[in-house]
Amino acid sequence: MPLEGSQLGWRYADGPWLFNDFSIALNPGEVVGLVGPSGSGKTSLGRLLSGYMKPITGKVILSGDELHKGSCHPVQMIFQHPERAVNPRWRLSKTVTEGWSPDEALLEALGIQKHWLQRYPNELSGGELQRCCIARALGPETKFLIADEMTTMLDAITQAQIWHTMLDIVHTRQIGLLVISHDHALVNKICGRTVNFA
């Protein structure tokens, strides 16, 4: 069953609508690109689809039911800035195992070295920390991933490594992946179809 956003609308307080009456569907195992300019509301849409926020209008549906946020949630979001997505007072061992315990094969596939897990977020590079955030998102209950500018802040080599691993995992596990980006070249390379968001 797909993850569906039906006639979604969102705005801040009494400001203008960032988007309204917007619908999108993501199927299991599908890699879809969402492309739009900065400030168009792409991140807000990702938060709605992953249950971090509730839409003002419309609804998010998963497997035929309206989405509700839970601890082991089937829709996970990976944010552009990993340092904002973790508790700075937690060692990475606690962050990565929040809600579940990843196996060594996944950690190895993501290039996570064991000694990183004994460190705090400020002791890792952006690429190292993002790999840990990806591992946290890939729990056994994960059916869909929202990747919001996931590798924008990383160097080209690290970007390529992370996307290669991510695509291998989502294809193997048939996880639906929504790639939020303003990078048309990246989206055209890795996504089966593209949705323009303006």
PDB file of C-alpha atoms in Angstrom:
ATOM      1  CA  MET A   1       0.000   0.000   0.000  1.00  0.00           C
ATOM      2  CA  PRO A   2       1.306   3.482  -0.829  1.00  0.00           C
ATOM      3  CA  LEU A   3       2.012   6.457   1.385  1.00  0.00           C
ATOM      4  CA  GLU A   4      -0.389   9.154   0.232  1.00  0.00           C
ATOM      5  CA  GLY A   5      -0.744  12.848   0.900  1.00  0.00           C
ATOM      6  CA  SER A   6      -4.225  13.900  -0.146  1.00  0.00           C
ATOM      7  CA  GLN A   7      -5.082  17.563  -0.818  1.00  0.00           C
ATOM      8  CA  LEU A   8      -2.527  18.768   1.708  1.00  0.00           C
ATOM      9  CA  GLY A   9      -2.299  22.391   2.759  1.00  0.00           C
ATOM     10  CA  TRP A  10       0.111  24.163   5.113  1.00  0.00           C
ATOM     11  CA  ARG A  11       0.928  27.691   6.240  1.00  0.00           C
ATOM     12  CA  TYR A  12       2.480  29.342   9.289  1.00  0.00           C
ATOM     13  CA  ALA A  13       0.022  31.148  11.584  1.00  0.00           C
ATOM     14  CA  ASP A  14      -1.987  33.546   9.413  1.00  0.00           C
ATOM     15  CA  GLY A  15       0.626  33.791   6.670  1.00  0.00           C
ATOM     16  CA  PRO A  16       0.118  32.890   3.027  1.00  0.00           C
ATOM     17  CA  TRP A  17      -0.259  29.253   2.053  1.00  0.00           C
ATOM     18  CA  LEU A  18       3.087  27.559   1.368  1.00  0.00           C
ATOM     19  CA  PHE A  19       1.078  24.993  -0.559  1.00  0.00           C
ATOM     20  CA  ASN A  20      -2.565  24.022  -0.756  1.00  0.00           C
ATOM     21  CA  ASP A  21      -4.556  21.167  -2.295  1.00  0.00           C
ATOM     22  CA  PHE A  22      -1.332  19.248  -3.015  1.00  0.00           C
ATOM     23  CA  SER A  23      -1.482  15.474  -3.474  1.00  0.00           C
ATOM     24  CA  ILE A  24       1.319  12.938  -3.801  1.00  0.00           C
ATOM     25  CA  ALA A  25       1.695   9.152  -3.579  1.00  0.00           C
ATOM     26  CA  LEU A  26       4.796   7.061  -2.917  1.00  0.00           C
ATOM     27  CA  ASN A  27       4.751   3.315  -3.534  1.00  0.00           C
ATOM     28  CA  PRO A  28       6.859   0.669  -1.734  1.00  0.00           C
ATOM     29  CA  GLY A  29      10.241   0.286  -3.423  1.00  0.00           C
ATOM     30  CA  GLU A  30       9.769   3.462  -5.471  1.00  0.00           C
ATOM     31  CA  VAL A  31      12.325   6.300  -5.537  1.00  0.00           C
ATOM     32  CA  VAL A  32      10.636   9.630  -6.268  1.00  0.00           C
ATOM     33  CA  GLY A  33      12.207  13.069  -6.501  1.00  0.00           C
ATOM     34  CA  LEU A  34      10.495  16.199  -5.153  1.00  0.00           C
ATOM     35  CA  VAL A  35      12.084  19.251  -6.726  1.00  0.00           C
ATOM     36  CA  GLY A  36      11.365  22.888  -5.956  1.00  0.00           C
ATOM     37  CA  PRO A  37      13.017  26.196  -5.071  1.00  0.00           C
ATOM     38  CA  SER A  38      14.111  27.136  -1.554  1.00  0.00           C
ATOM     39  CA  GLY A  39      11.216  28.390   0.553  1.00  0.00           C
ATOM     40  CA  SER A  40       8.554  26.545  -1.433  1.00  0.00           C
ATOM     41  CA  GLY A  41       7.594  24.332   1.501  1.00  0.00           C
ATOM     42  CA  LYS A  42       9.376  21.085   0.582  1.00  0.00           C
ATOM     43  CA  THR A  43      10.620  20.473   4.129  1.00  0.00           C
ATOM     44  CA  SER A  44       7.191  21.233   5.578  1.00  0.00           C
ATOM     45  CA  LEU A  45       5.658  18.727   3.176  1.00  0.00           C
ATOM     46  CA  GLY A  46       8.227  16.142   4.284  1.00  0.00           C
ATOM     47  CA  ARG A  47       7.323  16.777   7.921  1.00  0.00           C
ATOM     48  CA  LEU A  48       3.645  16.280   7.129  1.00  0.00           C
ATOM     49  CA  LEU A  49       4.269  13.035   5.253  1.00  0.00           C
ATOM     50  CA  SER A  50       6.424  11.655   8.073  1.00  0.00           C
ATOM     51  CA  GLY A  51       3.999  12.642  10.830  1.00  0.00           C
ATOM     52  CA  TYR A  52       6.102  15.343  12.508  1.00  0.00           C
ATOM     53  CA  MET A  53       3.376  17.914  11.754  1.00  0.00           C
ATOM     54  CA  LYS A  54      -0.334  17.687  11.069  1.00  0.00           C
ATOM     55  CA  PRO A  55      -1.683  19.234   7.864  1.00  0.00           C
ATOM     56  CA  ILE A  56      -4.033  22.193   8.138  1.00  0.00           C
ATOM     57  CA  THR A  57      -6.063  20.786   5.270  1.00  0.00           C
ATOM     58  CA  GLY A  58      -6.060  17.312   3.740  1.00  0.00           C
ATOM     59  CA  LYS A  59      -4.642  14.153   5.281  1.00  0.00           C
ATOM     60  CA  VAL A  60      -1.783  11.670   5.090  1.00  0.00           C
ATOM     61  CA  ILE A  61      -2.803   8.048   4.532  1.00  0.00           C
ATOM     62  CA  LEU A  62      -0.703   4.927   4.997  1.00  0.00           C
ATOM     63  CA  SER A  63      -2.052   1.477   4.130  1.00  0.00           C
ATOM     64  CA  GLY A  64      -5.539   2.919   3.921  1.00  0.00           C
ATOM     65  CA  ASP A  65      -5.481   4.562   7.372  1.00  0.00           C
ATOM     66  CA  GLU A  66      -4.725   8.105   8.460  1.00  0.00           C
ATOM     67  CA  LEU A  67      -1.138   8.465   9.672  1.00  0.00           C
ATOM     68  CA  HIS A  68      -0.400   8.790  13.387  1.00  0.00           C
ATOM     69  CA  LYS A  69       3.068   9.328  14.833  1.00  0.00           C
ATOM     70  CA  GLY A  70       4.479   6.545  17.010  1.00  0.00           C
ATOM     71  CA  SER A  71       7.838   5.479  18.439  1.00  0.00           C
ATOM     72  CA  CYS A  72       8.578   2.744  15.863  1.00  0.00           C
ATOM     73  CA  HIS A  73       7.138   4.691  12.973  1.00  0.00           C
ATOM     74  CA  PRO A  74       6.877   3.253   9.436  1.00  0.00           C
ATOM     75  CA  VAL A  75       7.708   6.649   7.870  1.00  0.00           C
ATOM     76  CA  GLN A  76      11.088   8.121   8.803  1.00  0.00           C
ATOM     77  CA  MET A  77      12.611  11.452   7.834  1.00  0.00           C
ATOM     78  CA  ILE A  78      16.318  12.182   7.341  1.00  0.00           C
ATOM     79  CA  PHE A  79      17.041  15.885   7.701  1.00  0.00           C
ATOM     80  CA  GLN A  80      19.505  18.127   5.881  1.00  0.00           C
ATOM     81  CA  HIS A  81      21.284  19.165   9.081  1.00  0.00           C
ATOM     82  CA  PRO A  82      21.989  16.034  11.154  1.00  0.00           C
ATOM     83  CA  GLU A  83      23.271  18.030  14.136  1.00  0.00           C
ATOM     84  CA  ARG A  84      19.745  19.444  14.570  1.00  0.00           C
ATOM     85  CA  ALA A  85      18.155  15.991  14.478  1.00  0.00           C
ATOM     86  CA  VAL A  86      20.028  14.474  17.437  1.00  0.00           C
ATOM     87  CA  ASN A  87      20.274  15.094  21.157  1.00  0.00           C
ATOM     88  CA  PRO A  88      23.697  16.747  21.712  1.00  0.00           C
ATOM     89  CA  ARG A  89      23.909  15.211  25.201  1.00  0.00           C
ATOM     90  CA  TRP A  90      23.517  11.626  23.964  1.00  0.00           C
ATOM     91  CA  ARG A  91      26.355   9.446  22.808  1.00  0.00           C
ATOM     92  CA  LEU A  92      25.782   8.153  19.278  1.00  0.00           C
ATOM     93  CA  SER A  93      25.250   4.633  20.620  1.00  0.00           C
ATOM     94  CA  LYS A  94      22.049   5.868  22.267  1.00  0.00           C
ATOM     95  CA  THR A  95      20.993   7.936  19.258  1.00  0.00           C
ATOM     96  CA  VAL A  96      21.453   5.141  16.716  1.00  0.00           C
ATOM     97  CA  THR A  97      19.661   2.568  18.869  1.00  0.00           C
ATOM     98  CA  GLU A  98      16.725   4.865  19.673  1.00  0.00           C
ATOM     99  CA  GLY A  99      13.689   2.628  19.133  1.00  0.00           C
ATOM    100  CA  TRP A 100      15.656  -0.385  17.824  1.00  0.00           C
ATOM    101  CA  SER A 101      19.119  -1.983  17.612  1.00  0.00           C
ATOM    102  CA  PRO A 102      20.733  -1.987  14.138  1.00  0.00           C
ATOM    103  CA  ASP A 103      22.843  -4.999  13.238  1.00  0.00           C
ATOM    104  CA  GLU A 104      26.528  -4.846  12.386  1.00  0.00           C
ATOM    105  CA  ALA A 105      25.846  -5.493   8.702  1.00  0.00           C
ATOM    106  CA  LEU A 106      23.861  -2.252   8.391  1.00  0.00           C
ATOM    107  CA  LEU A 107      26.472  -0.242  10.291  1.00  0.00           C
ATOM    108  CA  GLU A 108      29.197  -1.668   8.063  1.00  0.00           C
ATOM    109  CA  ALA A 109      27.194  -0.958   4.893  1.00  0.00           C
ATOM    110  CA  LEU A 110      26.841   2.676   5.962  1.00  0.00           C
ATOM    111  CA  GLY A 111      30.536   2.943   6.793  1.00  0.00           C
ATOM    112  CA  ILE A 112      29.917   3.548  10.502  1.00  0.00           C
ATOM    113  CA  GLN A 113      32.945   2.714  12.624  1.00  0.00           C
ATOM    114  CA  LYS A 114      32.209   1.262  16.047  1.00  0.00           C
ATOM    115  CA  HIS A 115      34.260   3.821  17.942  1.00  0.00           C
ATOM    116  CA  TRP A 116      32.057   6.615  16.554  1.00  0.00           C
ATOM    117  CA  LEU A 117      29.197   5.284  18.669  1.00  0.00           C
ATOM    118  CA  GLN A 118      31.035   6.143  21.894  1.00  0.00           C
ATOM    119  CA  ARG A 119      31.309   9.788  20.873  1.00  0.00           C
ATOM    120  CA  TYR A 120      28.978  12.769  21.145  1.00  0.00           C
ATOM    121  CA  PRO A 121      27.532  14.462  18.024  1.00  0.00           C
ATOM    122  CA  ASN A 122      29.964  17.387  18.147  1.00  0.00           C
ATOM    123  CA  GLU A 123      32.869  14.931  17.954  1.00  0.00           C
ATOM    124  CA  LEU A 124      31.860  13.648  14.519  1.00  0.00           C
ATOM    125  CA  SER A 125      32.019  15.234  11.079  1.00  0.00           C
ATOM    126  CA  GLY A 126      28.809  16.083   9.220  1.00  0.00           C
ATOM    127  CA  GLY A 127      29.160  13.013   7.018  1.00  0.00           C
ATOM    128  CA  GLU A 128      29.793  10.705   9.952  1.00  0.00           C
ATOM    129  CA  LEU A 129      26.840  12.089  11.875  1.00  0.00           C
ATOM    130  CA  GLN A 130      24.529  11.839   8.869  1.00  0.00           C
ATOM    131  CA  ARG A 131      25.440   8.167   8.416  1.00  0.00           C
ATOM    132  CA  CYS A 132      24.374   7.574  12.024  1.00  0.00           C
ATOM    133  CA  CYS A 133      21.075   9.388  11.428  1.00  0.00           C
ATOM    134  CA  ILE A 134      20.447   7.194   8.388  1.00  0.00           C
ATOM    135  CA  ALA A 135      21.110   4.047  10.435  1.00  0.00           C
ATOM    136  CA  ARG A 136      18.632   5.261  13.065  1.00  0.00           C
ATOM    137  CA  ALA A 137      15.979   5.790  10.364  1.00  0.00           C
ATOM    138  CA  LEU A 138      16.353   2.314   8.860  1.00  0.00           C
ATOM    139  CA  GLY A 139      14.582   0.372  11.591  1.00  0.00           C
ATOM    140  CA  PRO A 140      12.810  -2.927  10.877  1.00  0.00           C
ATOM    141  CA  GLU A 141       9.417  -1.176  10.825  1.00  0.00           C
ATOM    142  CA  THR A 142      10.496   1.451   8.288  1.00  0.00           C
ATOM    143  CA  LYS A 143       8.462   1.265   5.083  1.00  0.00           C
ATOM    144  CA  PHE A 144       9.035   4.761   3.713  1.00  0.00           C
ATOM    145  CA  LEU A 145      11.879   7.286   3.953  1.00  0.00           C
ATOM    146  CA  ILE A 146      11.755  11.041   3.400  1.00  0.00           C
ATOM    147  CA  ALA A 147      15.274  12.299   2.586  1.00  0.00           C
ATOM    148  CA  ASP A 148      15.296  16.104   2.840  1.00  0.00           C
ATOM    149  CA  GLU A 149      18.405  17.471   1.114  1.00  0.00           C
ATOM    150  CA  MET A 150      20.131  14.591   2.878  1.00  0.00           C
ATOM    151  CA  THR A 151      23.612  15.048   1.418  1.00  0.00           C
ATOM    152  CA  THR A 152      23.603  18.732   0.411  1.00  0.00           C
ATOM    153  CA  MET A 153      26.119  19.742   3.082  1.00  0.00           C
ATOM    154  CA  LEU A 154      28.554  16.885   2.328  1.00  0.00           C
ATOM    155  CA  ASP A 155      31.463  16.594  -0.096  1.00  0.00           C
ATOM    156  CA  ALA A 156      30.945  14.892  -3.458  1.00  0.00           C
ATOM    157  CA  ILE A 157      32.713  11.628  -2.529  1.00  0.00           C
ATOM    158  CA  THR A 158      30.706  11.218   0.685  1.00  0.00           C
ATOM    159  CA  GLN A 159      27.496  12.059  -1.192  1.00  0.00           C
ATOM    160  CA  ALA A 160      28.147   9.353  -3.769  1.00  0.00           C
ATOM    161  CA  GLN A 161      28.975   6.741  -1.108  1.00  0.00           C
ATOM    162  CA  ILE A 162      25.873   7.463   0.946  1.00  0.00           C
ATOM    163  CA  TRP A 163      23.484   7.455  -2.028  1.00  0.00           C
ATOM    164  CA  HIS A 164      24.952   4.212  -3.374  1.00  0.00           C
ATOM    165  CA  THR A 165      24.379   2.521  -0.006  1.00  0.00           C
ATOM    166  CA  MET A 166      20.935   4.054   0.478  1.00  0.00           C
ATOM    167  CA  LEU A 167      19.663   2.965  -2.925  1.00  0.00           C
ATOM    168  CA  ASP A 168      20.962  -0.551  -2.389  1.00  0.00           C
ATOM    169  CA  ILE A 169      19.139  -0.786   0.955  1.00  0.00           C
ATOM    170  CA  VAL A 170      15.818   0.674  -0.236  1.00  0.00           C
ATOM    171  CA  HIS A 171      15.760  -1.595  -3.294  1.00  0.00           C
ATOM    172  CA  THR A 172      16.618  -4.682  -1.247  1.00  0.00           C
ATOM    173  CA  ARG A 173      13.997  -3.931   1.409  1.00  0.00           C
ATOM    174  CA  GLN A 174      11.469  -2.352  -0.985  1.00  0.00           C
ATOM    175  CA  ILE A 175      11.343   0.862   1.008  1.00  0.00           C
ATOM    176  CA  GLY A 176       9.658   3.818  -0.664  1.00  0.00           C
ATOM    177  CA  LEU A 177      12.050   6.787  -0.838  1.00  0.00           C
ATOM    178  CA  LEU A 178      11.110  10.428  -1.409  1.00  0.00           C
ATOM    179  CA  VAL A 179      14.178  12.503  -2.318  1.00  0.00           C
ATOM    180  CA  ILE A 180      13.586  16.188  -1.534  1.00  0.00           C
ATOM    181  CA  SER A 181      16.116  18.304  -3.402  1.00  0.00           C
ATOM    182  CA  HIS A 182      16.782  21.323  -5.561  1.00  0.00           C
ATOM    183  CA  ASP A 183      19.537  19.359  -7.343  1.00  0.00           C
ATOM    184  CA  HIS A 184      17.974  18.326 -10.661  1.00  0.00           C
ATOM    185  CA  ALA A 185      21.052  16.347 -11.703  1.00  0.00           C
ATOM    186  CA  LEU A 186      20.910  14.179  -8.569  1.00  0.00           C
ATOM    187  CA  VAL A 187      17.177  13.592  -8.865  1.00  0.00           C
ATOM    188  CA  ASN A 188      17.409  12.696 -12.556  1.00  0.00           C
ATOM    189  CA  LYS A 189      20.176  10.211 -11.786  1.00  0.00           C
ATOM    190  CA  ILE A 190      18.639   8.276  -8.898  1.00  0.00           C
ATOM    191  CA  CYS A 191      14.851   8.722  -9.112  1.00  0.00           C
ATOM    192  CA  GLY A 192      12.340   6.808 -11.193  1.00  0.00           C
ATOM    193  CA  ARG A 193      10.051   9.834 -11.489  1.00  0.00           C
ATOM    194  CA  THR A 194      10.024  13.460 -10.411  1.00  0.00           C
ATOM    195  CA  VAL A 195       7.352  15.671  -8.883  1.00  0.00           C
ATOM    196  CA  ASN A 196       7.782  19.418  -9.378  1.00  0.00           C
ATOM    197  CA  PHE A 197       6.898  21.447  -6.281  1.00  0.00           C
ATOM    198  CA  ALA A 198       6.592  25.180  -6.671  1.00  0.00           C
TER     199      ALA A 198
END
